[in-house]
Amino acid sequence: INVPASVVISDLNVEVDITHSWKGDLIIELTSPEGTTVTLHNRSGSSTDNVQTTYDSVTTPDGPGSMADFDGENALGDWTLSVEDEAGSDTGDLNSWTLFVDVNVPCETGNSGLIFEDGFEDGEIRFWLWHLFADGFENGDTAAWTTSF
């Protein structure tokens, strides 16, 4: 997935949808544009089927690494999800995966382009939590970059 925005990550989640008849065969890794790699799934789950979850908010990565390893990195660039099947007899498909990126965008006080909510007045906010949206920034919207196969 290519993230087209140069922003600093404050929190990252990745949703994975993989159908596979023996998920204990799989190693799944996420690598950032800066080269940080986190092992999301490391042959856990034995003979159960499929990996369909969101790492960090629903499922903790098996490791090595954690989703917090991406915090503070720039999201700009190509993100890679690697899926390795360590056994030969079962098969599966990577159906889709989605990155959810939360960022803290520094705001200048007195900027008339900002909309303050919840009783905040101009000059009271130094940082505003935004969710990165595929077509720009929009406060309060959840968004992501996604790839489906």
PDB file of C-alpha atoms in Angstrom:
ATOM      1  CA  ILE A   1       0.000   0.000   0.000  1.00  0.00           C
ATOM      2  CA  ASN A   2       1.328   3.440  -0.887  1.00  0.00           C
ATOM      3  CA  VAL A   3       0.542   6.149   1.665  1.00  0.00           C
ATOM      4  CA  PRO A   4       0.672   9.467  -0.212  1.00  0.00           C
ATOM      5  CA  ALA A   5       0.832  11.762   2.834  1.00  0.00           C
ATOM      6  CA  SER A   6       3.899  12.827   4.793  1.00  0.00           C
ATOM      7  CA  VAL A   7       2.619  12.568   8.380  1.00  0.00           C
ATOM      8  CA  VAL A   8       4.006  11.302  11.674  1.00  0.00           C
ATOM      9  CA  ILE A   9       2.232   8.219  13.027  1.00  0.00           C
ATOM     10  CA  SER A  10       0.767   8.421  16.529  1.00  0.00           C
ATOM     11  CA  ASP A  11      -1.009   5.051  16.270  1.00  0.00           C
ATOM     12  CA  LEU A  12      -1.218   2.397  13.574  1.00  0.00           C
ATOM     13  CA  ASN A  13      -3.585  -0.531  13.094  1.00  0.00           C
ATOM     14  CA  VAL A  14      -3.632  -3.027  10.245  1.00  0.00           C
ATOM     15  CA  GLU A  15      -6.648  -5.110   9.256  1.00  0.00           C
ATOM     16  CA  VAL A  16      -5.857  -8.398   7.541  1.00  0.00           C
ATOM     17  CA  ASP A  17      -8.240 -10.736   5.697  1.00  0.00           C
ATOM     18  CA  ILE A  18      -6.576 -14.019   4.765  1.00  0.00           C
ATOM     19  CA  THR A  19      -8.417 -17.248   4.060  1.00  0.00           C
ATOM     20  CA  HIS A  20      -6.237 -20.280   4.714  1.00  0.00           C
ATOM     21  CA  SER A  21      -7.053 -23.824   5.759  1.00  0.00           C
ATOM     22  CA  TRP A  22      -4.313 -23.991   8.456  1.00  0.00           C
ATOM     23  CA  LYS A  23      -3.305 -20.596   9.840  1.00  0.00           C
ATOM     24  CA  GLY A  24      -0.544 -22.178  11.913  1.00  0.00           C
ATOM     25  CA  ASP A  25       1.432 -22.435   8.649  1.00  0.00           C
ATOM     26  CA  LEU A  26       1.581 -18.658   8.201  1.00  0.00           C
ATOM     27  CA  ILE A  27       4.071 -15.944   9.048  1.00  0.00           C
ATOM     28  CA  ILE A  28       2.718 -12.423   8.398  1.00  0.00           C
ATOM     29  CA  GLU A  29       4.943  -9.350   8.625  1.00  0.00           C
ATOM     30  CA  LEU A  30       4.286  -5.635   8.148  1.00  0.00           C
ATOM     31  CA  THR A  31       7.168  -3.415   6.987  1.00  0.00           C
ATOM     32  CA  SER A  32       7.060   0.380   6.980  1.00  0.00           C
ATOM     33  CA  PRO A  33       8.648   2.677   4.377  1.00  0.00           C
ATOM     34  CA  GLU A  34      11.376   3.378   6.972  1.00  0.00           C
ATOM     35  CA  GLY A  35      12.218  -0.346   7.165  1.00  0.00           C
ATOM     36  CA  THR A  36      10.672  -1.246  10.530  1.00  0.00           C
ATOM     37  CA  THR A  37       9.240  -4.782  10.464  1.00  0.00           C
ATOM     38  CA  VAL A  38       6.742  -6.246  12.927  1.00  0.00           C
ATOM     39  CA  THR A  39       5.736  -9.911  12.866  1.00  0.00           C
ATOM     40  CA  LEU A  40       1.946  -9.858  13.116  1.00  0.00           C
ATOM     41  CA  HIS A  41       1.391 -13.625  12.975  1.00  0.00           C
ATOM     42  CA  ASN A  42       4.095 -16.188  13.687  1.00  0.00           C
ATOM     43  CA  ARG A  43       2.678 -19.658  12.988  1.00  0.00           C
ATOM     44  CA  SER A  44       0.182 -19.423  15.850  1.00  0.00           C
ATOM     45  CA  GLY A  45      -3.317 -20.885  15.790  1.00  0.00           C
ATOM     46  CA  SER A  46      -2.428 -24.449  14.793  1.00  0.00           C
ATOM     47  CA  SER A  47      -5.069 -26.030  12.540  1.00  0.00           C
ATOM     48  CA  THR A  48      -7.705 -23.297  12.815  1.00  0.00           C
ATOM     49  CA  ASP A  49      -8.702 -21.522   9.611  1.00  0.00           C
ATOM     50  CA  ASN A  50      -8.145 -17.969   8.412  1.00  0.00           C
ATOM     51  CA  VAL A  51      -6.538 -14.807   9.723  1.00  0.00           C
ATOM     52  CA  GLN A  52      -9.245 -12.160   9.766  1.00  0.00           C
ATOM     53  CA  THR A  53      -8.465  -9.522  12.389  1.00  0.00           C
ATOM     54  CA  THR A  54      -7.190  -6.053  13.143  1.00  0.00           C
ATOM     55  CA  TYR A  55      -3.761  -5.970  14.724  1.00  0.00           C
ATOM     56  CA  ASP A  56      -3.321  -3.630  17.677  1.00  0.00           C
ATOM     57  CA  SER A  57      -6.991  -2.889  18.369  1.00  0.00           C
ATOM     58  CA  VAL A  58      -8.287  -6.503  18.357  1.00  0.00           C
ATOM     59  CA  THR A  59      -5.218  -8.750  18.202  1.00  0.00           C
ATOM     60  CA  THR A  60      -1.757  -8.179  19.635  1.00  0.00           C
ATOM     61  CA  PRO A  61       1.003  -9.079  17.153  1.00  0.00           C
ATOM     62  CA  ASP A  62       2.863 -12.301  17.941  1.00  0.00           C
ATOM     63  CA  GLY A  63       6.193 -10.510  17.548  1.00  0.00           C
ATOM     64  CA  PRO A  64       8.963  -9.892  17.433  1.00  0.00           C
ATOM     65  CA  GLY A  65       7.906  -6.268  17.528  1.00  0.00           C
ATOM     66  CA  SER A  66       4.699  -4.439  18.353  1.00  0.00           C
ATOM     67  CA  MET A  67       2.510  -1.928  16.538  1.00  0.00           C
ATOM     68  CA  ALA A  68       3.968   0.797  18.788  1.00  0.00           C
ATOM     69  CA  ASP A  69       7.268   0.286  16.926  1.00  0.00           C
ATOM     70  CA  PHE A  70       5.740   2.337  14.073  1.00  0.00           C
ATOM     71  CA  ASP A  71       4.780   5.289  16.319  1.00  0.00           C
ATOM     72  CA  GLY A  72       6.802   8.396  15.482  1.00  0.00           C
ATOM     73  CA  GLU A  73       7.653   7.232  11.946  1.00  0.00           C
ATOM     74  CA  ASN A  74       6.630   9.056   8.786  1.00  0.00           C
ATOM     75  CA  ALA A  75       3.786   7.150   7.072  1.00  0.00           C
ATOM     76  CA  LEU A  76       4.758   8.385   3.589  1.00  0.00           C
ATOM     77  CA  GLY A  77       5.690   5.683   1.103  1.00  0.00           C
ATOM     78  CA  ASP A  78       5.234   2.010   0.364  1.00  0.00           C
ATOM     79  CA  TRP A  79       4.063  -0.307   3.141  1.00  0.00           C
ATOM     80  CA  THR A  80       4.566  -4.041   2.612  1.00  0.00           C
ATOM     81  CA  LEU A  81       2.561  -6.926   4.044  1.00  0.00           C
ATOM     82  CA  SER A  82       4.458 -10.195   3.620  1.00  0.00           C
ATOM     83  CA  VAL A  83       2.664 -13.517   3.958  1.00  0.00           C
ATOM     84  CA  GLU A  84       4.706 -16.700   4.031  1.00  0.00           C
ATOM     85  CA  ASP A  85       3.239 -20.211   4.039  1.00  0.00           C
ATOM     86  CA  GLU A  86       5.764 -22.434   5.845  1.00  0.00           C
ATOM     87  CA  ALA A  87       4.059 -25.731   4.877  1.00  0.00           C
ATOM     88  CA  GLY A  88       3.215 -27.154   1.497  1.00  0.00           C
ATOM     89  CA  SER A  89      -0.061 -29.001   1.851  1.00  0.00           C
ATOM     90  CA  ASP A  90      -2.574 -26.224   2.644  1.00  0.00           C
ATOM     91  CA  THR A  91      -3.483 -23.219   0.526  1.00  0.00           C
ATOM     92  CA  GLY A  92      -5.021 -19.805   1.012  1.00  0.00           C
ATOM     93  CA  ASP A  93      -5.540 -16.292  -0.293  1.00  0.00           C
ATOM     94  CA  LEU A  94      -4.705 -12.783   0.839  1.00  0.00           C
ATOM     95  CA  ASN A  95      -8.096 -11.171   0.235  1.00  0.00           C
ATOM     96  CA  SER A  96      -7.359  -7.656   1.502  1.00  0.00           C
ATOM     97  CA  TRP A  97      -5.457  -5.578   4.011  1.00  0.00           C
ATOM     98  CA  THR A  98      -5.987  -2.076   5.333  1.00  0.00           C
ATOM     99  CA  LEU A  99      -3.810   0.434   7.188  1.00  0.00           C
ATOM    100  CA  PHE A 100      -5.446   2.711   9.756  1.00  0.00           C
ATOM    101  CA  VAL A 101      -3.156   5.647  10.583  1.00  0.00           C
ATOM    102  CA  ASP A 102      -3.751   8.140  13.389  1.00  0.00           C
ATOM    103  CA  VAL A 103      -1.608  11.252  13.347  1.00  0.00           C
ATOM    104  CA  ASN A 104      -1.063  14.330  15.474  1.00  0.00           C
ATOM    105  CA  VAL A 105      -0.943  17.359  13.232  1.00  0.00           C
ATOM    106  CA  PRO A 106       0.662  20.440  14.802  1.00  0.00           C
ATOM    107  CA  CYS A 107      -1.597  23.489  14.543  1.00  0.00           C
ATOM    108  CA  GLU A 108      -0.611  27.115  14.661  1.00  0.00           C
ATOM    109  CA  THR A 109      -2.698  29.248  16.970  1.00  0.00           C
ATOM    110  CA  GLY A 110      -4.652  31.971  15.242  1.00  0.00           C
ATOM    111  CA  ASN A 111      -5.054  29.914  12.075  1.00  0.00           C
ATOM    112  CA  SER A 112      -8.483  30.858  10.732  1.00  0.00           C
ATOM    113  CA  GLY A 113      -8.625  27.628   8.719  1.00  0.00           C
ATOM    114  CA  LEU A 114      -9.087  25.497  11.832  1.00  0.00           C
ATOM    115  CA  ILE A 115     -12.463  24.558  13.217  1.00  0.00           C
ATOM    116  CA  PHE A 116     -12.526  24.252  16.987  1.00  0.00           C
ATOM    117  CA  GLU A 117     -15.138  22.028  18.596  1.00  0.00           C
ATOM    118  CA  ASP A 118     -16.152  21.025  22.126  1.00  0.00           C
ATOM    119  CA  GLY A 119     -15.831  24.560  23.490  1.00  0.00           C
ATOM    120  CA  PHE A 120     -12.207  25.122  22.507  1.00  0.00           C
ATOM    121  CA  GLU A 121     -11.313  28.640  21.540  1.00  0.00           C
ATOM    122  CA  ASP A 122      -8.615  29.872  19.212  1.00  0.00           C
ATOM    123  CA  GLY A 123      -5.246  29.720  20.942  1.00  0.00           C
ATOM    124  CA  GLU A 124      -6.120  26.867  23.325  1.00  0.00           C
ATOM    125  CA  ILE A 125      -5.011  24.003  21.075  1.00  0.00           C
ATOM    126  CA  ARG A 126      -1.419  23.213  20.232  1.00  0.00           C
ATOM    127  CA  PHE A 127      -2.062  19.729  18.772  1.00  0.00           C
ATOM    128  CA  TRP A 128      -5.255  18.329  17.284  1.00  0.00           C
ATOM    129  CA  LEU A 129      -5.917  14.638  16.746  1.00  0.00           C
ATOM    130  CA  TRP A 130      -6.854  13.883  13.157  1.00  0.00           C
ATOM    131  CA  HIS A 131      -7.539  10.645  11.403  1.00  0.00           C
ATOM    132  CA  LEU A 132      -5.716  10.389   8.113  1.00  0.00           C
ATOM    133  CA  PHE A 133      -8.229  10.079   5.307  1.00  0.00           C
ATOM    134  CA  ALA A 134      -7.439   8.647   1.887  1.00  0.00           C
ATOM    135  CA  ASP A 135      -8.398  11.886   0.133  1.00  0.00           C
ATOM    136  CA  GLY A 136      -7.043  14.342   2.695  1.00  0.00           C
ATOM    137  CA  PHE A 137      -7.587  15.258   6.309  1.00  0.00           C
ATOM    138  CA  GLU A 138     -11.008  15.365   7.880  1.00  0.00           C
ATOM    139  CA  ASN A 139     -11.431  15.655  11.614  1.00  0.00           C
ATOM    140  CA  GLY A 140     -13.277  12.759  13.213  1.00  0.00           C
ATOM    141  CA  ASP A 141     -13.427  10.493  10.167  1.00  0.00           C
ATOM    142  CA  THR A 142     -11.921   7.044  10.279  1.00  0.00           C
ATOM    143  CA  ALA A 143     -10.092   6.159   7.154  1.00  0.00           C
ATOM    144  CA  ALA A 144      -7.495   3.989   5.645  1.00  0.00           C
ATOM    145  CA  TRP A 145      -5.531   2.897   2.682  1.00  0.00           C
ATOM    146  CA  THR A 146      -6.612  -0.507   1.532  1.00  0.00           C
ATOM    147  CA  THR A 147      -5.695  -3.112  -1.029  1.00  0.00           C
ATOM    148  CA  SER A 148      -8.020  -5.900  -2.116  1.00  0.00           C
ATOM    149  CA  PHE A 149      -7.131  -8.814  -4.324  1.00  0.00           C
TER     150      PHE A 149
END
